[in-house]
Each structure stands twice: as structure tokens, then as C-alpha cells.
Short mmCIF file of C-alpha atoms in Angstrom, two decimals:
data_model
loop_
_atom_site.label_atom_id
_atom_site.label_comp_id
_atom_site.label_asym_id
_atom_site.label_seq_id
_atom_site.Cartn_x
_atom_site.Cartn_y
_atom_site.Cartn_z
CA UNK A 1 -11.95 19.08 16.43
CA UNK A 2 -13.83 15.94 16.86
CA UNK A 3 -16.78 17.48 18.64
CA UNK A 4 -17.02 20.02 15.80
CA UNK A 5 -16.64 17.25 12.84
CA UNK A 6 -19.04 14.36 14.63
CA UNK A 7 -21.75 16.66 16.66
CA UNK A 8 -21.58 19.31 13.97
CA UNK A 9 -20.25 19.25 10.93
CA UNK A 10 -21.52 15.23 10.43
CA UNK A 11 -25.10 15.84 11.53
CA UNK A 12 -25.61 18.81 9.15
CA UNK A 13 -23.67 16.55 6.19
CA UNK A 14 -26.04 13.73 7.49
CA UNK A 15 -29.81 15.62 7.38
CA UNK A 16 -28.38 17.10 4.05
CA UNK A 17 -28.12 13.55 2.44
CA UNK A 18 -31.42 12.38 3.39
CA UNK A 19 -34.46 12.47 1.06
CA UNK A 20 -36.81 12.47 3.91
CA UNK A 21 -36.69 16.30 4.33
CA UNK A 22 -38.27 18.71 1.17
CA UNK A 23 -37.11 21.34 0.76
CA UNK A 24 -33.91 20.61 2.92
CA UNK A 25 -32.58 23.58 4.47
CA UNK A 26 -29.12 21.69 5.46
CA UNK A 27 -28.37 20.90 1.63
CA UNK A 28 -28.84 24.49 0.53
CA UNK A 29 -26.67 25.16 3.35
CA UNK A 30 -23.90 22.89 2.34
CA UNK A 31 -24.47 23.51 -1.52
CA UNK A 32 -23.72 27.13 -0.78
CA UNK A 33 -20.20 26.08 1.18
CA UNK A 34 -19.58 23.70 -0.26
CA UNK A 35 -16.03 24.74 -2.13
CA UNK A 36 -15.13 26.05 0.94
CA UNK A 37 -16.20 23.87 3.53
CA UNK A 38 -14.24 20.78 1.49
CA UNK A 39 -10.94 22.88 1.27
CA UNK A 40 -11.00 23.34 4.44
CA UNK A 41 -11.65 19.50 5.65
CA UNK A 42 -8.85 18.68 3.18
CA UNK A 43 -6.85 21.52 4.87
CA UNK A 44 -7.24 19.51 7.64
CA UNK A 45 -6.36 15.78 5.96
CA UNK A 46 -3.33 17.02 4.57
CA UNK A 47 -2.06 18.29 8.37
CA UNK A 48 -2.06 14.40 8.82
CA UNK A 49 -4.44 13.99 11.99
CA UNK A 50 -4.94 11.44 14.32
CA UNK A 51 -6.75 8.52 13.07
CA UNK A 52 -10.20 9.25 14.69
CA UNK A 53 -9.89 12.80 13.47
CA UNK A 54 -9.34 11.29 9.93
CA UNK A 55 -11.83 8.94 9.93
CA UNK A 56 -14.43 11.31 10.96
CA UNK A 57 -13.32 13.53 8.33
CA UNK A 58 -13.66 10.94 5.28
CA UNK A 59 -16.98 10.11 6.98
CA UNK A 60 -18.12 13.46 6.14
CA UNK A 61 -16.40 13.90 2.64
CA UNK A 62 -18.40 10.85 1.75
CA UNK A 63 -21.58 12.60 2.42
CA UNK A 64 -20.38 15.72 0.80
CA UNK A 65 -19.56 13.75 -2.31
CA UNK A 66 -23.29 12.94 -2.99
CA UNK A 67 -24.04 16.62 -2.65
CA UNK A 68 -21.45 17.83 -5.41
CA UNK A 69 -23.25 19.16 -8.06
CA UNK A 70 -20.50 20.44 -10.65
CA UNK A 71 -17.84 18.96 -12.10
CA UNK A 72 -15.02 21.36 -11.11
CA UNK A 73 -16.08 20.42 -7.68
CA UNK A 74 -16.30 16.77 -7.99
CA UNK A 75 -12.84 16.54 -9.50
CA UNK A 76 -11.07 18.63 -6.36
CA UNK A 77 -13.08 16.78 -3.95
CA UNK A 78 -11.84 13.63 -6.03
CA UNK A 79 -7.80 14.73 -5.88
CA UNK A 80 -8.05 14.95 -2.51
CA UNK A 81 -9.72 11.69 -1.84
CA UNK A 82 -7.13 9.62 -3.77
CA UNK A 83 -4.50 11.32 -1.70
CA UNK A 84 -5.51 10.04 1.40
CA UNK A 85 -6.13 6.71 -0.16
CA UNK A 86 -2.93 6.47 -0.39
CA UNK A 87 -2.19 7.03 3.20
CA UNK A 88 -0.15 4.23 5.03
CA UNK A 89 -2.05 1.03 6.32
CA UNK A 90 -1.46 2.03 9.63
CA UNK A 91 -3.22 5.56 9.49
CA UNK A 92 -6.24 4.65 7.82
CA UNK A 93 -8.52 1.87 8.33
CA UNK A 94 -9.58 -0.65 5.86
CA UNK A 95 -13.56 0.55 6.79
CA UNK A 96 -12.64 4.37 6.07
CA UNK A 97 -10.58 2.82 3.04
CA UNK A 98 -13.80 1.30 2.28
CA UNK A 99 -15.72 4.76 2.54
CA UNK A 100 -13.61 6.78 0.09
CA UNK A 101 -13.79 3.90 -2.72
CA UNK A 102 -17.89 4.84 -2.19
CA UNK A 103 -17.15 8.33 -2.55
CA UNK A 104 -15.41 8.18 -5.33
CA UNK A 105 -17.79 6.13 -7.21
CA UNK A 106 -20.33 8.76 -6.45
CA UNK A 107 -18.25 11.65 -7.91
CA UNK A 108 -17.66 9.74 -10.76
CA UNK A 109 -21.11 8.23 -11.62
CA UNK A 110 -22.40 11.77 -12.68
CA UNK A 111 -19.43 13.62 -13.55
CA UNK A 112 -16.85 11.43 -15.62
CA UNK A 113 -17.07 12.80 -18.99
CA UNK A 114 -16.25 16.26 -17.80
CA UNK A 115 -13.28 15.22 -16.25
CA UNK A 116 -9.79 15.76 -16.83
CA UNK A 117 -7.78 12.00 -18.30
CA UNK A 118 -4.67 12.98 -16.10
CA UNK A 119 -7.01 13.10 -13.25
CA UNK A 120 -8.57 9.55 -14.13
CA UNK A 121 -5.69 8.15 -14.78
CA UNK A 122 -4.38 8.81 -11.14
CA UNK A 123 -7.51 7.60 -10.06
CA UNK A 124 -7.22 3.60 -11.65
CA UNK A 125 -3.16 4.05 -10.84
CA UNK A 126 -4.62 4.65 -7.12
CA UNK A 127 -7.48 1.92 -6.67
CA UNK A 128 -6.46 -0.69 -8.75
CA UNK A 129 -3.48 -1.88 -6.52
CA UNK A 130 -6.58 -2.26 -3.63
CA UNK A 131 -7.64 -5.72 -5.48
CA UNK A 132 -4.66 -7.29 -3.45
CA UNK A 133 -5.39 -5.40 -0.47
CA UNK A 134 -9.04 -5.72 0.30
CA UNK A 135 -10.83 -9.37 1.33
CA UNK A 136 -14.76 -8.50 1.74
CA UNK A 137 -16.63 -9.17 -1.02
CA UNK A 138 -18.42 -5.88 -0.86
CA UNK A 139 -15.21 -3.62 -1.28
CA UNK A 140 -13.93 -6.22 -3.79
CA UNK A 141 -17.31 -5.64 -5.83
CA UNK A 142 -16.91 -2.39 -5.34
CA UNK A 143 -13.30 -1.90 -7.05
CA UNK A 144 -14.74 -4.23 -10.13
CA UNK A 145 -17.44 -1.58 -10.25
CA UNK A 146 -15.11 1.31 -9.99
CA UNK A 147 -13.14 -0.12 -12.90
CA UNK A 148 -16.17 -0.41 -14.65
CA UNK A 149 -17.25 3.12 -14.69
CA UNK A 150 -13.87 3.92 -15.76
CA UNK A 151 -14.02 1.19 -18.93
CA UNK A 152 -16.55 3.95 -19.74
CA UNK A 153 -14.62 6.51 -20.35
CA UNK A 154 -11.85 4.61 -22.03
CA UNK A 155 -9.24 4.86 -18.96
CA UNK A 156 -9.53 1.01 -18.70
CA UNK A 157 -10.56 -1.27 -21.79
CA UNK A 158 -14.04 -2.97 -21.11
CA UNK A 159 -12.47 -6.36 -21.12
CA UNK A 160 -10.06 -5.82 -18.75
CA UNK A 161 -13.16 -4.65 -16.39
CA UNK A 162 -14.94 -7.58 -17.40
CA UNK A 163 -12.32 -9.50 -16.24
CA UNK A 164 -11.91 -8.02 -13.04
CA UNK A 165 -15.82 -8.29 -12.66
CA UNK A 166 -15.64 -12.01 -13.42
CA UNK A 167 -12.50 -12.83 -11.05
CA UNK A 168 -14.74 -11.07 -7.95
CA UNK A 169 -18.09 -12.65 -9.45
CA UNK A 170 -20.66 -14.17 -6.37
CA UNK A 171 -23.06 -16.56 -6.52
CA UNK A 172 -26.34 -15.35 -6.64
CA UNK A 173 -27.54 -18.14 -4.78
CA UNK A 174 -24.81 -18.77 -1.41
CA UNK A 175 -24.35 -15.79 0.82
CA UNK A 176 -20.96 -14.22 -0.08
CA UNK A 177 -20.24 -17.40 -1.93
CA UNK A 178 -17.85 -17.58 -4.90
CA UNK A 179 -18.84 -17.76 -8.08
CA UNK A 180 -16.38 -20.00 -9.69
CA UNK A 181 -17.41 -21.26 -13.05
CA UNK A 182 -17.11 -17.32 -14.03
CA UNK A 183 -13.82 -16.91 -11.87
CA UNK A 184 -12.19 -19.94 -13.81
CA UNK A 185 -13.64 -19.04 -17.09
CA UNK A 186 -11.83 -14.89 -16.00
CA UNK A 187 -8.36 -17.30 -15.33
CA UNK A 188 -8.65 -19.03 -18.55
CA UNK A 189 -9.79 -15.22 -20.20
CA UNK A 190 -6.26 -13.79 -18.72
CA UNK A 191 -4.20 -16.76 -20.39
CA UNK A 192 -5.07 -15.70 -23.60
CA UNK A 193 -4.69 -11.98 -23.32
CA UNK A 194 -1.96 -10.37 -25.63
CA UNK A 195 0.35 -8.44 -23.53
CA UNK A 196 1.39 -6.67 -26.88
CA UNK A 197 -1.82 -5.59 -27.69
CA UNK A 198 -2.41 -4.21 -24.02
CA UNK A 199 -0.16 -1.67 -21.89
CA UNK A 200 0.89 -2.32 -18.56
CA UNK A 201 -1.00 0.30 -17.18
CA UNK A 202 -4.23 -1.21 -18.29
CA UNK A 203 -2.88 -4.90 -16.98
CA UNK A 204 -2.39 -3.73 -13.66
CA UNK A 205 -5.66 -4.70 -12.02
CA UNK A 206 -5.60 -8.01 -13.00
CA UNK A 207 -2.32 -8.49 -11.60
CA UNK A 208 -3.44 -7.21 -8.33
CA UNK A 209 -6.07 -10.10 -8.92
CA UNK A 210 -4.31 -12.47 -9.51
CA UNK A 211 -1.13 -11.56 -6.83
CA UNK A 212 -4.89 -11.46 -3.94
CA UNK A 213 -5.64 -15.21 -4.94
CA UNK A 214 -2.04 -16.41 -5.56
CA UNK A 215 -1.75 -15.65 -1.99
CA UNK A 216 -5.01 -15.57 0.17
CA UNK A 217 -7.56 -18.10 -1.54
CA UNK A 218 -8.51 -20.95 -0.14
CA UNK A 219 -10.24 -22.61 -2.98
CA UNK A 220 -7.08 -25.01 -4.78
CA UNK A 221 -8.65 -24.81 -8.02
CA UNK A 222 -8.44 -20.36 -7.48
CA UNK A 223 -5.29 -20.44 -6.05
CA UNK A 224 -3.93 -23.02 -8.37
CA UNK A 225 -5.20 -20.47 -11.95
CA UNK A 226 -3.55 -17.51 -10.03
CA UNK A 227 -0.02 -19.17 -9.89
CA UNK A 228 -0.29 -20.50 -13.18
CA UNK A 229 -1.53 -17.15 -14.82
CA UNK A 230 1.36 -15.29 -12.96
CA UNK A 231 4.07 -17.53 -14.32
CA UNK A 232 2.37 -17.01 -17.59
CA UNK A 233 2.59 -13.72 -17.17
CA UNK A 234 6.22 -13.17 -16.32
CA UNK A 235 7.24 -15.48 -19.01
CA UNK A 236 5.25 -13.44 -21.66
CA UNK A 237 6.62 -10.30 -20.57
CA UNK A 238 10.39 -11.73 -20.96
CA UNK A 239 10.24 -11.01 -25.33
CA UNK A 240 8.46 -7.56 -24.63
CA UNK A 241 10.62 -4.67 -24.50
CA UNK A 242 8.62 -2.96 -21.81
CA UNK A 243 10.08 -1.11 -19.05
CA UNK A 244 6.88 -0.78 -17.30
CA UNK A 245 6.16 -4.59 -17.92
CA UNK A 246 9.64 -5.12 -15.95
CA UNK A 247 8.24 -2.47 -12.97
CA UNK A 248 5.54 -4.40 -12.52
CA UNK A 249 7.30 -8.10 -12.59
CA UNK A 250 9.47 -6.31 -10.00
#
């Protein structure tokens, strides 16, 4: 299997991304088999491999995805990505984590107003909670961007991705340096959210936020606004009668 997906199936994927090669004979190739070429790699995701099979395998979904041309397509390809982003920590590595968050952005980019909500919705319920999981600032950026495409479509409010945006903003001047006059401006943003104006649902990333700094930064002054906006947070959610405000205090 791992012959077939890295000396194979990967180089064909690989020459069938590049913009090198006109007219590409590998993309007409995989544009042609394409529906069933990606059932059957998912075939194989869902048989739960061994991690280098895996890995291989989301390697070469994540070229496929910038091949996808219609929307049907993009939204299977899509389900089945979120699925194994879900996978334990153990079984698939934060780089391959890494891989599918690009692949989804580049089904969604082109293809988000044709979608289904149900399916979109799954999609922010599945990469929101990675805001307390990842540490690099590129997949960090890359989850604020996610959650910005969705804010365009409504399955996130545009603040709420602004915020998220803000709490991962860099300095344009220091190499992976923090921005934090727009990170404490985000914390003092959160404070004066109304939780009864906004559902849980749409909360959730910046609780993920805020739960990553609480417990990882370094910076006092980050750490410090984290702490202080979760305590906030729990003691404005004591009035609301919201189940789903409790789930997530839990």
C-alpha cells in the first residue's frame, strides 16, 4: 500500500498540481477519477491504517483537494476530511493535522456557497476546538483564516472571526513574534461580548482561545487576560439558561 500511495498514486497527484506542465496530462487523468479515486482513499482511511499509511493518504487528499472542480465533490471529499480530523492524537500527527486544515480551506475557498449548512456546521464544530490544540503560528493563522471564510457564509459571525484573527495576530515586524496590542485589545473585545446576544456554538472558538493561553502562554500580560476572560465567562453564563453554555463550562 505505501509503495502504491507514495511512488504512485502521490507522484501522479503531485505533477497534476503543478502549473509548470500545459496541458497536463496527469490532471485530466485525475479529473476524470477523481470521484472514484477519493472513495476509494477514504475506503481506505476509514479501515483505520497504520499511521504512515494515513499520513501518506491525507498527503494525497490534500493535492486532490486543489483539483476538485464541483461542489458535490468538494463537499464528500470535505466529510471525509473532518472525519479523520477527528482521529485520536495518537494516530495522526499534528503535521498531517496541519495538512487537512489546508485542504479544507482549499475546498472551501471556491465552493462554500454551494454547500450544504449541516455540512458547515460540522466543519467549525470540528476545527474550532484545534485553537487549544495547535502551538505554531502558521496552523494557528490558519484556523483564524478558516473561521474567516466561514464568517462568510454566516456559519460564524464576522466578529467572532475577527476576534479569533486578533487573539492569533503577529507582528509584522519580529519573526513569529506576537502581536500584542491587537491580542489585548481581542481580550478586552471578549469582555464585552453579550453571551445573550451570541449562541454557544458561535462562542466556542474563542473559548478554545482563551482555554490555549490560559494554559500555554508565556507572556503574563496573555496569560493573565485569558484567566480573567474565562472567569468572566463562567460567571456570565451562571443567569443564562443555556444548556449548551453549561456543556461547554463543563
Amino acid at each position: 500500500k505505501i509503495f502504491v500511495l507514495e511512488q504512485i498514486v502521490h507522484k501522479i497527484a503531485r505533477l497534476a498540481s503543478t502549473n509548470q506542465i500545459d496541458p497536463n496530462p496527469a490532471a485530466d487523468v485525475l479529473k476524470a477519477h477523481m470521484p472514484n479515486l477519493a472513495h476509494h482513499l477514504i475506503k481506505l482511511l476509514e479501515e483505520k491504517p497504520s499511521r504512515k499509511v494515513l499520513d501518506h493518504t491525507v498527503e494525497i487528499l490534500s493535492d486532490l483537494a486543489n483539483l476538485v472542480r464541483s461542489s458535490k465533490d468538494a463537499s464528500f471529499l470535505l466529510r471525509s476530511l473532518i472525519l479523520v480530523l477527528t482521529e485520536p492524537t495518537e494516530r495522526i500527527s499534528p503535521w498531517t493535522k496541519g495538512n487537512l486544515l489546508k485542504s479544507i480551506r482549499q475546498l472551501l475557498l471556491p465552493h462554500i456557497a454551494d454547500m450544504e449548512a449541516e455540512l458547515l456546521t460540522r466543519v467549525y464544530e470540528t476545527v474550532t476546538p484545534l485553537f487549544n490544540y495547535f502551538k505554531d503560528a502558521g496552523n494557528r493563522t490558519l484556523l483564524a483564516e478558516l473561521v474567516h471564510v466561514l464568517s462568510s457564509d454566516d456559519t460564524c459571525p464576522r466578529d467572532v472571526a475577527k476576534i479569533c484573527s486578533d487573539l492569533n495576530a503577529y507582528s509584522s515586524t519580529k519573526l513569529d513574534g506576537a502581536d500584542f496590542d491587537l491580542r489585548l485589545q481581542a481580550f478586552e473585545t471578549v469582555k464585552d461580548l453579550n453571551l445573550t446576544l451570541i449562541t454557544p456554538l458561535r462562542y466556542q472558538p474563542i473559548l478554545y482561545n482563551l482555554l490555549y493561553f490560559a494554559r500555554t502562554d508565556d507572556d503574563f500580560a496573555i496569560r493573565s487576560n485569558a484567566v480573567s476572560n474565562l472567569r468572566h465567562f463562567i460567571k456570565s453564563c451562571q443567569p443564562i439558561d443555556s444548556p449548551r453554555f453549561k456543556e461547554l463550562i463543563n
